[in-house]
PDB file of C-alpha atoms and ligand atoms in Angstrom:
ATOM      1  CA  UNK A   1       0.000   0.000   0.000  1.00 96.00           C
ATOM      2  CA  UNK A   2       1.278   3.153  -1.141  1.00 98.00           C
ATOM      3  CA  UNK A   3      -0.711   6.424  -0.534  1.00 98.00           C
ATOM      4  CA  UNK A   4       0.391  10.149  -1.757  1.00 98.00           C
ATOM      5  CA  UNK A   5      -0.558  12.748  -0.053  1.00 98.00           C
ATOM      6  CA  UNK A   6      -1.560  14.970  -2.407  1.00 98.00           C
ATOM      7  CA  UNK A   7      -3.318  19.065  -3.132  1.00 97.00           C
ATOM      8  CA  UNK A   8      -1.140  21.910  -4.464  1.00 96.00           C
ATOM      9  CA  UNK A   9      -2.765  24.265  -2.033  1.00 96.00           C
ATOM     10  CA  UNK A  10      -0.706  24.962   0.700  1.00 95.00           C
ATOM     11  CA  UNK A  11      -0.588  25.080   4.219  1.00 96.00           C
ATOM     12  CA  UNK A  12      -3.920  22.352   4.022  1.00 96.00           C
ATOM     13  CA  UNK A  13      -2.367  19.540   6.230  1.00 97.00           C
ATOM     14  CA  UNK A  14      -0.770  17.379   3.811  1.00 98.00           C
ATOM     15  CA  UNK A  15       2.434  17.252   6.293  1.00 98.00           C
ATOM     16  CA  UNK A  16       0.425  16.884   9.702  1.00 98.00           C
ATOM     17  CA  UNK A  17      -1.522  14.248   7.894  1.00 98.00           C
ATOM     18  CA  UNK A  18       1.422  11.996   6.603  1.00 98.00           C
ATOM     19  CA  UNK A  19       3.383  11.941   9.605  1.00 98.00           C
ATOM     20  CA  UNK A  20       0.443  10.945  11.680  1.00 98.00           C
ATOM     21  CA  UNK A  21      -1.145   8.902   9.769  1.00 98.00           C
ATOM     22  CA  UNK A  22       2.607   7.107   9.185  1.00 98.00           C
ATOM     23  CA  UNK A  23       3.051   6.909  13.015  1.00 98.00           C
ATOM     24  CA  UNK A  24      -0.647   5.282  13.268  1.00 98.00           C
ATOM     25  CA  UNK A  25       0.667   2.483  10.878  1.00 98.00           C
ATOM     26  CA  UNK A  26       3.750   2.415  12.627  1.00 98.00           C
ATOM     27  CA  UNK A  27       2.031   2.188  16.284  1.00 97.00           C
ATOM     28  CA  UNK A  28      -0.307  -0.856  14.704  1.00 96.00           C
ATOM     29  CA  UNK A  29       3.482  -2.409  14.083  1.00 97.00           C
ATOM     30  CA  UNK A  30       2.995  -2.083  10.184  1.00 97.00           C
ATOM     31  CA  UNK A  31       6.552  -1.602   8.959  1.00 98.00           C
ATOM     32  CA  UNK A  32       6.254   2.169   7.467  1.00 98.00           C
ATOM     33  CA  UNK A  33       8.247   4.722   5.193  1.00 98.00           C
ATOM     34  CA  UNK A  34       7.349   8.250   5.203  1.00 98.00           C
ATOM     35  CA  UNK A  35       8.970   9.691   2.132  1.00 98.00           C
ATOM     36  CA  UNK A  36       9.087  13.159   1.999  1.00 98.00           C
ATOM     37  CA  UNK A  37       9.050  14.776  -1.995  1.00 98.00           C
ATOM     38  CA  UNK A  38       9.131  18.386  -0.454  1.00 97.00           C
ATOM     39  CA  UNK A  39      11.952  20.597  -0.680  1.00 96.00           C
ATOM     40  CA  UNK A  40      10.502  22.538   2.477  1.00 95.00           C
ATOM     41  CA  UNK A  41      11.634  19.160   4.109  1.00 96.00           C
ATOM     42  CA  UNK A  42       8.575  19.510   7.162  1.00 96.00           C
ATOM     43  CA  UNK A  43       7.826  15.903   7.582  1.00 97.00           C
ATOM     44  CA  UNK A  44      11.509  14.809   7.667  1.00 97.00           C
ATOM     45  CA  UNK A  45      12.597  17.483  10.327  1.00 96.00           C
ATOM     46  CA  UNK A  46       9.637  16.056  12.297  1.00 96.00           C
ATOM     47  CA  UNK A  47      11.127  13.024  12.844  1.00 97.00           C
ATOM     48  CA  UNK A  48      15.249  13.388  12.112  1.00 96.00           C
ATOM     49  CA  UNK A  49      17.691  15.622  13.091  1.00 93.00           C
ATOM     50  CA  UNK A  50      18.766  17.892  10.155  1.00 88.00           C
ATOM     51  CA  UNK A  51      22.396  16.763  10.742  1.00 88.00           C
ATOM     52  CA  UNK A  52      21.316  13.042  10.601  1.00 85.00           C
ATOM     53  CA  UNK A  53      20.219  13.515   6.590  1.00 90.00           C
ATOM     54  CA  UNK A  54      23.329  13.750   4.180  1.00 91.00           C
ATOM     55  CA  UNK A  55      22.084  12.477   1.723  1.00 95.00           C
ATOM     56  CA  UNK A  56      17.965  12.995   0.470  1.00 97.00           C
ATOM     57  CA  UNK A  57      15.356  12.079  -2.125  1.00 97.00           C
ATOM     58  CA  UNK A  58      17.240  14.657  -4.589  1.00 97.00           C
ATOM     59  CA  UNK A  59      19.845  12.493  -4.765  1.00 97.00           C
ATOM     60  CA  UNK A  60      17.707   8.934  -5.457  1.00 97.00           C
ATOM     61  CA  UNK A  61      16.166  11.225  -8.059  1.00 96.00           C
ATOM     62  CA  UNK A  62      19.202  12.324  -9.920  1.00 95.00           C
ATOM     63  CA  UNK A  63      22.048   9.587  -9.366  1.00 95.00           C
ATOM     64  CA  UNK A  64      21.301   5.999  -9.925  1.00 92.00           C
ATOM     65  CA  UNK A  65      24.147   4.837  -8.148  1.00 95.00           C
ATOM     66  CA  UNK A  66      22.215   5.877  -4.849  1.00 96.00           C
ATOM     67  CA  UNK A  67      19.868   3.393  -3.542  1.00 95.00           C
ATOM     68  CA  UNK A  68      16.421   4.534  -2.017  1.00 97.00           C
ATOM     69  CA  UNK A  69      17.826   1.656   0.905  1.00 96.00           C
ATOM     70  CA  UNK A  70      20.826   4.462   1.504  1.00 96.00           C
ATOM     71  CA  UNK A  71      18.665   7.511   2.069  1.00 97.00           C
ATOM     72  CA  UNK A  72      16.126   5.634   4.314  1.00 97.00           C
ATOM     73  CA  UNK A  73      17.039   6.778   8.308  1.00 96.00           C
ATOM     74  CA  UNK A  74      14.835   5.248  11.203  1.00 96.00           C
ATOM     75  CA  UNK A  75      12.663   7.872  13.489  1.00 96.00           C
ATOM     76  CA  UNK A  76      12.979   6.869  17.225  1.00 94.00           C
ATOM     77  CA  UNK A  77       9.622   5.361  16.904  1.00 96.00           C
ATOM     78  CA  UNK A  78       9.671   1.571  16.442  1.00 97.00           C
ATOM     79  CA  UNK A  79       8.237   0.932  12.845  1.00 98.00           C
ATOM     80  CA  UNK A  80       8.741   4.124  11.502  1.00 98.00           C
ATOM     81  CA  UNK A  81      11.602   4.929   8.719  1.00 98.00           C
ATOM     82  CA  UNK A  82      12.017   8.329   6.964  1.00 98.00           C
ATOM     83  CA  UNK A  83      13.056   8.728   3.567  1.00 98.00           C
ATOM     84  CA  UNK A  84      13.943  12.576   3.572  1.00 98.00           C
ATOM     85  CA  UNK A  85      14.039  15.555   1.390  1.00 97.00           C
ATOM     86  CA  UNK A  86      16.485  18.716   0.930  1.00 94.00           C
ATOM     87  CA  UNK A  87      15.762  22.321  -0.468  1.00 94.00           C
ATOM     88  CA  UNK A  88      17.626  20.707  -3.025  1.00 94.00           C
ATOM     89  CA  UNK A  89      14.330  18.612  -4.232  1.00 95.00           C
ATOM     90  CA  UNK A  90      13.223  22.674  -5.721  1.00 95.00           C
ATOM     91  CA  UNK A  91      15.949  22.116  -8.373  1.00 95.00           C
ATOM     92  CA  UNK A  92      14.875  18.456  -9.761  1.00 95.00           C
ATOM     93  CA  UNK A  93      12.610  19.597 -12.404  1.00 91.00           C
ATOM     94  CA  UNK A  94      15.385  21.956 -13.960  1.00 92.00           C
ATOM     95  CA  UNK A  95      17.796  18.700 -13.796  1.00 92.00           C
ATOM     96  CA  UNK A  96      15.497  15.975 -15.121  1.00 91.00           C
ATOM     97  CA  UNK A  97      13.932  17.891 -17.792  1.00 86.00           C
ATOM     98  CA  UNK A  98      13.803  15.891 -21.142  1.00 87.00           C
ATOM     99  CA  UNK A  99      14.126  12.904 -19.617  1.00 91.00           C
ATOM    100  CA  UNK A 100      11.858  10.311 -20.898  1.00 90.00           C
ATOM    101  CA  UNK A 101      11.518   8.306 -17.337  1.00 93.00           C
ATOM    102  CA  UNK A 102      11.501  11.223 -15.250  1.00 95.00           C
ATOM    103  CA  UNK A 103       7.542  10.526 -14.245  1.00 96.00           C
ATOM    104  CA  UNK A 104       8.832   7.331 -13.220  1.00 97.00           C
ATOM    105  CA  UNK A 105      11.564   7.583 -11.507  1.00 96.00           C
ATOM    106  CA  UNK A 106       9.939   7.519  -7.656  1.00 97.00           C
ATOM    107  CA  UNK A 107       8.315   4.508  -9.121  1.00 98.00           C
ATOM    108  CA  UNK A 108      11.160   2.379 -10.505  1.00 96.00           C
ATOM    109  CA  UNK A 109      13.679   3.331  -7.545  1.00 96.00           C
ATOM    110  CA  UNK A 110      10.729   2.443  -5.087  1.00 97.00           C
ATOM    111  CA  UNK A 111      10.541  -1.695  -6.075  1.00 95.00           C
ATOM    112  CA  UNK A 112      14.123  -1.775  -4.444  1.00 93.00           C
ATOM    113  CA  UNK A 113      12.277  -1.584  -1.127  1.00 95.00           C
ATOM    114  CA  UNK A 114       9.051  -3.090  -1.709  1.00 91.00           C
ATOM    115  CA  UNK A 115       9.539  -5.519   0.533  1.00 94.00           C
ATOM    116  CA  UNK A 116      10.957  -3.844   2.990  1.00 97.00           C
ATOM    117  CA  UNK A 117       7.267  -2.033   3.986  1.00 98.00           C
ATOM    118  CA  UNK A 118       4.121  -3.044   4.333  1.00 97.00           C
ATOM    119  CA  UNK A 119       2.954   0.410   3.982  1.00 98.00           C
ATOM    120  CA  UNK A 120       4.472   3.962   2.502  1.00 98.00           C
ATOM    121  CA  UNK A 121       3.286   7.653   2.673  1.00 98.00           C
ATOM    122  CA  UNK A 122       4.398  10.022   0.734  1.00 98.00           C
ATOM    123  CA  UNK A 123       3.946  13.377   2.019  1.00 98.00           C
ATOM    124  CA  UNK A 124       3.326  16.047  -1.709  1.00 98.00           C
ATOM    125  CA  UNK A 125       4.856  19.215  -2.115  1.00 97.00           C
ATOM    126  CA  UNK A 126       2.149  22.567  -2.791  1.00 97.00           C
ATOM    127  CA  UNK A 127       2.433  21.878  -6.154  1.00 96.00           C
ATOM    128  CA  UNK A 128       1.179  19.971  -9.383  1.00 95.00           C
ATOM    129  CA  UNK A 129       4.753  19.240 -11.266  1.00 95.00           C
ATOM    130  CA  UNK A 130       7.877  16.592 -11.439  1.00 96.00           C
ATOM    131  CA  UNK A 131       7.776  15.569  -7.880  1.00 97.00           C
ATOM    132  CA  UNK A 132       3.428  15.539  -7.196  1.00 97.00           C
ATOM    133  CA  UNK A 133       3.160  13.697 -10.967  1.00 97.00           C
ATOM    134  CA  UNK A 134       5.909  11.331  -9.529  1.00 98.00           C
ATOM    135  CA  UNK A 135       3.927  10.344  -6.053  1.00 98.00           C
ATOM    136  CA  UNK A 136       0.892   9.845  -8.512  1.00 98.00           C
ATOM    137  CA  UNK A 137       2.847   7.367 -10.531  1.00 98.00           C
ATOM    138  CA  UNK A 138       4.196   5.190  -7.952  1.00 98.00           C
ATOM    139  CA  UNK A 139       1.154   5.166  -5.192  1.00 98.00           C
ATOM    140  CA  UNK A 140      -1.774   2.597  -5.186  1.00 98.00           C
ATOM    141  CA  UNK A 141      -3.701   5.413  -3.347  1.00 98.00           C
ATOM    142  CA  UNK A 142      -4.334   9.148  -3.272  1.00 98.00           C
ATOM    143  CA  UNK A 143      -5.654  11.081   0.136  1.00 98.00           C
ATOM    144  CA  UNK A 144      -6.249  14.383  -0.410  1.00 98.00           C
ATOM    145  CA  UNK A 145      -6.139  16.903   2.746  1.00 98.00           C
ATOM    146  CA  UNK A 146      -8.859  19.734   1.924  1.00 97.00           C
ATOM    147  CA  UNK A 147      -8.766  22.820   4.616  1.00 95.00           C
ATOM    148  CA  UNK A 148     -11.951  23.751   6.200  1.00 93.00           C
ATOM    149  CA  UNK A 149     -12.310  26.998   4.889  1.00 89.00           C
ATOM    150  CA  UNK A 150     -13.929  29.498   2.261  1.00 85.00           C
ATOM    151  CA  UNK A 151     -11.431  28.460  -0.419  1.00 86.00           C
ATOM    152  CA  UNK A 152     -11.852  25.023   0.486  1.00 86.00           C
ATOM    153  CA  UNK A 153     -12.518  23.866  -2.894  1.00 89.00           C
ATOM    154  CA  UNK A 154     -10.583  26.036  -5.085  1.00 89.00           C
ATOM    155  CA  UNK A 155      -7.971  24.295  -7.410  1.00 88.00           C
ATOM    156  CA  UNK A 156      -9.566  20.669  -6.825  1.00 92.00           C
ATOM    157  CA  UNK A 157     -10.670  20.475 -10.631  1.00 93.00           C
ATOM    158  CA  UNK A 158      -6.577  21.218 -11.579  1.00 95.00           C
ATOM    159  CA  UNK A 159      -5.941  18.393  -8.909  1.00 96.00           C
ATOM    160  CA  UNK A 160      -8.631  15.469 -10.251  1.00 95.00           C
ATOM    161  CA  UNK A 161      -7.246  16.468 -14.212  1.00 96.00           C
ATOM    162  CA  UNK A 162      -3.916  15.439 -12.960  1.00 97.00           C
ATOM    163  CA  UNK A 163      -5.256  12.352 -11.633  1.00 97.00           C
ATOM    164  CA  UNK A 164      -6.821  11.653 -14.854  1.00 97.00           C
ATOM    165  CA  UNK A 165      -3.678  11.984 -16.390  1.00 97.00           C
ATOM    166  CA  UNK A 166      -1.905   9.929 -14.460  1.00 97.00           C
ATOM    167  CA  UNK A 167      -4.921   7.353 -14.564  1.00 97.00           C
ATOM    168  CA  UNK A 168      -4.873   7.477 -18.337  1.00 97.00           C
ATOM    169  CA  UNK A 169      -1.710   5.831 -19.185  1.00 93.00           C
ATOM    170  CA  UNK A 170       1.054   5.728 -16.525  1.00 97.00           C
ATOM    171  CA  UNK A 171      -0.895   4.617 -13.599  1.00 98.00           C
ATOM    172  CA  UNK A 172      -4.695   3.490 -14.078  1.00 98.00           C
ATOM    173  CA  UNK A 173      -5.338   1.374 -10.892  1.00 97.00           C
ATOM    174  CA  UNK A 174      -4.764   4.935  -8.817  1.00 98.00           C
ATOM    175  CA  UNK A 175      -6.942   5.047  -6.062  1.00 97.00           C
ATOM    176  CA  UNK A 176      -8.790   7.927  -4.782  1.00 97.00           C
ATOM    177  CA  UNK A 177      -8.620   6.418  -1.104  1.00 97.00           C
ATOM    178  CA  UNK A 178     -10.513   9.619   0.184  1.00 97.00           C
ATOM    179  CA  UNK A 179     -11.024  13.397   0.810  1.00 98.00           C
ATOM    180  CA  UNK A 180      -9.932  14.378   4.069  1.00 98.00           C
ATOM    181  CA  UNK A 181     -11.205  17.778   5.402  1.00 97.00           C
ATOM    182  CA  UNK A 182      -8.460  19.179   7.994  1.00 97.00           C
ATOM    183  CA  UNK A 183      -8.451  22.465  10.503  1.00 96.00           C
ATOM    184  CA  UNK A 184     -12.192  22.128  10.995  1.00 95.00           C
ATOM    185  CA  UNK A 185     -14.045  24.861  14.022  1.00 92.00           C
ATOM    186  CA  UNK A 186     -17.249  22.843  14.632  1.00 86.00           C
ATOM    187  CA  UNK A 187     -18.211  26.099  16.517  1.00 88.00           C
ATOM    188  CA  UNK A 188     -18.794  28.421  13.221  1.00 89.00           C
ATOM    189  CA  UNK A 189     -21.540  27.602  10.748  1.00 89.00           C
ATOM    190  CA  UNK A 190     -19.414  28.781   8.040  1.00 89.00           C
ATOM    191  CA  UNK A 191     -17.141  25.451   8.917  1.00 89.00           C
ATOM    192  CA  UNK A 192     -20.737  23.288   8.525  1.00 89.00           C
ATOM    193  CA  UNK A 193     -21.190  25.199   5.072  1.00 91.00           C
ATOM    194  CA  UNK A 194     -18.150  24.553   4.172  1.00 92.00           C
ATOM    195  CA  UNK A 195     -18.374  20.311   5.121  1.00 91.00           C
ATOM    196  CA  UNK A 196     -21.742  20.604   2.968  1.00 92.00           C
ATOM    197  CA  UNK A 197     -20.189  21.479  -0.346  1.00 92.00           C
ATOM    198  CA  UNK A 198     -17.168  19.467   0.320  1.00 94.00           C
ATOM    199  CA  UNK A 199     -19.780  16.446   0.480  1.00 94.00           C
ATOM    200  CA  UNK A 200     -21.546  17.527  -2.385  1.00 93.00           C
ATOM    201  CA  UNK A 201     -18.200  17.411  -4.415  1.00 92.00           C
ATOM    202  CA  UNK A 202     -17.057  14.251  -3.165  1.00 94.00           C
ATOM    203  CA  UNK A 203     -19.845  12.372  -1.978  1.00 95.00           C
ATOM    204  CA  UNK A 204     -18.562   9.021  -0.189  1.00 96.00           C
ATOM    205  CA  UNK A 205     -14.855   9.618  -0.717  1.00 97.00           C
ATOM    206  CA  UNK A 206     -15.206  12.621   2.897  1.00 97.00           C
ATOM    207  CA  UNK A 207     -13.755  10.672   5.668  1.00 98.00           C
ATOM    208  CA  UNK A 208     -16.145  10.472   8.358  1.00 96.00           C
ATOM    209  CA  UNK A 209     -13.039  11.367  10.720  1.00 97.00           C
ATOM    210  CA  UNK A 210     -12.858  15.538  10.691  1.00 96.00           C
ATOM    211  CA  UNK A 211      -9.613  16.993  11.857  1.00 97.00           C
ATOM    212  CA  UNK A 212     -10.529  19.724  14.034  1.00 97.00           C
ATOM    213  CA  UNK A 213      -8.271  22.575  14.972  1.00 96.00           C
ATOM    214  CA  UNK A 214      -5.524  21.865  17.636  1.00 95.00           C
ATOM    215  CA  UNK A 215      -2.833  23.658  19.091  1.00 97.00           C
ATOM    216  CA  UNK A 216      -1.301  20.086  19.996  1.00 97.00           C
ATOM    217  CA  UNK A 217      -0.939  19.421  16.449  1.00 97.00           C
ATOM    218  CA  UNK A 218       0.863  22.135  15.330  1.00 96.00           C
ATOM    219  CA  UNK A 219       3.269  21.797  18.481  1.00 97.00           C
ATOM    220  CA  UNK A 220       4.024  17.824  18.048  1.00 96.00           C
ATOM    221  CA  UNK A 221       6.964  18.087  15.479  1.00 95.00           C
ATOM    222  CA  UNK A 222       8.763  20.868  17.422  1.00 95.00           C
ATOM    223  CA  UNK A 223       9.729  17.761  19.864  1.00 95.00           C
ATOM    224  CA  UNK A 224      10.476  15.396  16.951  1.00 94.00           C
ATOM    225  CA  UNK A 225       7.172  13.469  18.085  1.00 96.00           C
ATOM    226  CA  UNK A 226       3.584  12.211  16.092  1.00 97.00           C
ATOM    227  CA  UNK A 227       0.495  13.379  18.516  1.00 98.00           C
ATOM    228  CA  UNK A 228       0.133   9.833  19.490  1.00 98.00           C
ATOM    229  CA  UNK A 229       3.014   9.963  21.602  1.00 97.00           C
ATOM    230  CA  UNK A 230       2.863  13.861  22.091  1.00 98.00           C
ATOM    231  CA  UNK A 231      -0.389  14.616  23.127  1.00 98.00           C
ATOM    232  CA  UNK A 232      -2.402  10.832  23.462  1.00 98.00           C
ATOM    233  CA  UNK A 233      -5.341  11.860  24.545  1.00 97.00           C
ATOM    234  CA  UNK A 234      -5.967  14.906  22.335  1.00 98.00           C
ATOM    235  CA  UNK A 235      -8.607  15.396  19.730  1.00 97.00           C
ATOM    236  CA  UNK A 236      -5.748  15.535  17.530  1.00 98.00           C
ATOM    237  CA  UNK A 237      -4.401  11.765  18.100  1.00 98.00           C
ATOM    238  CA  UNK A 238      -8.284  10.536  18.547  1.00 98.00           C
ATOM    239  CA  UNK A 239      -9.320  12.000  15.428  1.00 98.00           C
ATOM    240  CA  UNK A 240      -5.427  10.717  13.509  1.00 98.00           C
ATOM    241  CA  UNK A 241      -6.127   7.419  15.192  1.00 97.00           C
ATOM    242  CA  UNK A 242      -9.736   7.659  13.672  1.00 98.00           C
ATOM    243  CA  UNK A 243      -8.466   8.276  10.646  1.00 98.00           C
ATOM    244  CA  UNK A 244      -6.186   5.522  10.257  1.00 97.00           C
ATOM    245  CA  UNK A 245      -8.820   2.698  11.269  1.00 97.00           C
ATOM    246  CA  UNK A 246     -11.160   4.317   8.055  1.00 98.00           C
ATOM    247  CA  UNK A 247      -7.960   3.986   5.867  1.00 98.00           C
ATOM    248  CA  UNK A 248      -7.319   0.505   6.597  1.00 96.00           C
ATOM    249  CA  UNK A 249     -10.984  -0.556   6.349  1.00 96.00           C
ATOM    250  CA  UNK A 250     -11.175   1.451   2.586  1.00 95.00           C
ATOM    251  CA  UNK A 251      -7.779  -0.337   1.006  1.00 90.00           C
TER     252      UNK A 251
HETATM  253  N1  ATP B 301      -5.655  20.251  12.623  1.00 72.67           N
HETATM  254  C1  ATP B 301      -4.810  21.275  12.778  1.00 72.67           C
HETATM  255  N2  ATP B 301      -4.998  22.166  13.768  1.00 72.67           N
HETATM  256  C2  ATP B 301      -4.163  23.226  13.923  1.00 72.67           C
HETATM  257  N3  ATP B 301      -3.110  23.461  13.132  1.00 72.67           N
HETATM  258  C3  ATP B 301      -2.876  22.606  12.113  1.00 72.67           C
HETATM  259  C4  ATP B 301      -3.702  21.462  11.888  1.00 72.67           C
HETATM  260  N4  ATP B 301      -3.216  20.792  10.806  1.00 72.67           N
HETATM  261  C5  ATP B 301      -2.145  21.495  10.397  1.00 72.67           C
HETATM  262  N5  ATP B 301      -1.926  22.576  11.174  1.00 72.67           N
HETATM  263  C6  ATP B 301      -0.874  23.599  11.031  1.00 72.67           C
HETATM  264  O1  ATP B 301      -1.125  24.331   9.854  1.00 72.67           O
HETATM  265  C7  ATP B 301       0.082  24.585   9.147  1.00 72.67           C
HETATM  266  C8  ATP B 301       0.013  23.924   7.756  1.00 72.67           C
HETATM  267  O2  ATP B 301      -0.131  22.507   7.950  1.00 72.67           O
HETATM  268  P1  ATP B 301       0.758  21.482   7.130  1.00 72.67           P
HETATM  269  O3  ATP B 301       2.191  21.859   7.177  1.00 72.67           O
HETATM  270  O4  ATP B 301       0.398  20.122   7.598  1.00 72.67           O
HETATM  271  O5  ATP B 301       0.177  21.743   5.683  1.00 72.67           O
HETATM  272  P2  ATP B 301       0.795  21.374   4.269  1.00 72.67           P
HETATM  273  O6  ATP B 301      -0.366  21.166   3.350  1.00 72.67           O
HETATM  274  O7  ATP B 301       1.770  20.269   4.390  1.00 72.67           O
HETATM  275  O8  ATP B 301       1.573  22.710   3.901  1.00 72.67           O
HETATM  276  P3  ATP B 301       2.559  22.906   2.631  1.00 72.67           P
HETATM  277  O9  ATP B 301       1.648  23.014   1.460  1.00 72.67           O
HETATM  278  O10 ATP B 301       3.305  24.169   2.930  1.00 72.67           O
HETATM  279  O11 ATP B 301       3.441  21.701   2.579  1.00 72.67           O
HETATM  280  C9  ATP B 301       1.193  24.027  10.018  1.00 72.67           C
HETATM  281  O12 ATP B 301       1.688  25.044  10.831  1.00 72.67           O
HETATM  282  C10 ATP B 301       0.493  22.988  10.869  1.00 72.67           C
HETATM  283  O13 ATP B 301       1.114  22.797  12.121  1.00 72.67           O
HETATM  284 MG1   MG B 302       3.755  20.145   3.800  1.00 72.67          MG
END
């Protein structure tokens, strides 16, 4: 099971999603990679030291004589294994352009370790190019995070085109596992309004697990820690725990 977290809007709760989500896997002693395509580099500083990545996904992209196997570092949570990025990820579309594979590259260097995991996240950068198209490719399934909030829904038709794309030739059993809708105030009606067009849109594919707004969420990867072992009994780690039952009944 492979699942991309994916919506170019930003600052929607792809990152907060994939590391908890990974560390709910991990805690239910599913062997799990996080791989991180996004040169801002959140989910792997949530889990490693910067000074314990040398090397990064830039470089499993661009050299072949680097293994996925070499860039992979273990968290301090049993289970849990990191494959991390570098602000060098930004300049991978400049390098691999006119390369014929270079939508398949995640993909191909991937099988070295599919045995290795029973289950891999990939955590999307803000952004539909090289490295989104290339979590598309190589994932069985597709979350998307959607933000509670007046723009909720803006850029989702750019996002489902690309997933036709991908569908159409390079990866057709793609998965929409589900829509996820993230920083939810159950206090303001405008958040209910919100829900209700989200459901219109996407019908069965919501998650019946909201992820309300929480301080503890926000604070977990200052201490290098998901909210499970942060903050266990938040909202936050309820509603991530929620959220991982629903994803292992849907796949
Ligand atoms: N449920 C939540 N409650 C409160 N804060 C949250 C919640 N989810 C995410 N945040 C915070 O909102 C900000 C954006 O979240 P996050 O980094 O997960 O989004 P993202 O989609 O990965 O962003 P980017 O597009 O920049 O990669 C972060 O500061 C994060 O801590
Ligand atoms: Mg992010």
């Amino acid at each position: 099971m492979i699942i991309a977290i994916a919506n170019q809007k930003g600052g929607v709760g792809k990152t907060t999603t994939a590391i908890n989500l990974a560390a709910g896997f991990a805690l239910r002693k599913r062997r799990t990679l996080l791989i991180d395509l996004d040169p801002q580099a959140n989910s792997s500083m949530s889990y490693l030291d910067a000074t314990a990545v040398d090397r990064s996904m830039y470089d499993v992209f661009i050299d072949s004589t680097v293994r996925i196997g070499d860039v992979i570092r273990p968290s301090k949570h049993p289970n849990l294994f990191v494959a991390p990025s570098r602000i060098a990820l930004a300049k991978l579309e400049a390098r691999l352009v006119g390369e014929l594979d270079s939508h398949f590259k995640l993909k191909d260097r991937l099988a070295e370790v599919a045995n290795d995991f029973e289950v891999v996240v990939i955590d999307c950068p803000p952004a539909l190019g090289l490295l989104t198209v290339n979590a598309l490719v190589a994932s069985t399934h597709l979350l998307i995070p959607i933000q509670s909030s007046y723009f909720a829904l803006e850029g989702t038709d750019d996002l489902l085109e690309t997933i036709e794309k991908v569908r159409s030739r390079a990866n057709p059993t793609l998965k929409i596992l589900g829509v996820v809708i993230t920083m939810h105030d159950k206090r303001t009606s405008l958040a209910r309004d919100i829900r209700d067009q989200i459901d219109k849109v996407f019908g069965k594919k919501v998650f019946r697990t909201v992820i309300t707004k929480s301080v503890r969420l926000e604070e977990s990867p200052a201490y290098k820690e998901s909210i499970f072992q942060f903050a266990p009994d938040s909202t936050g780690a309820t509603e991530y725990y929620r959220l991982c039952e629903e994803v292992m009944d849907r796949v």
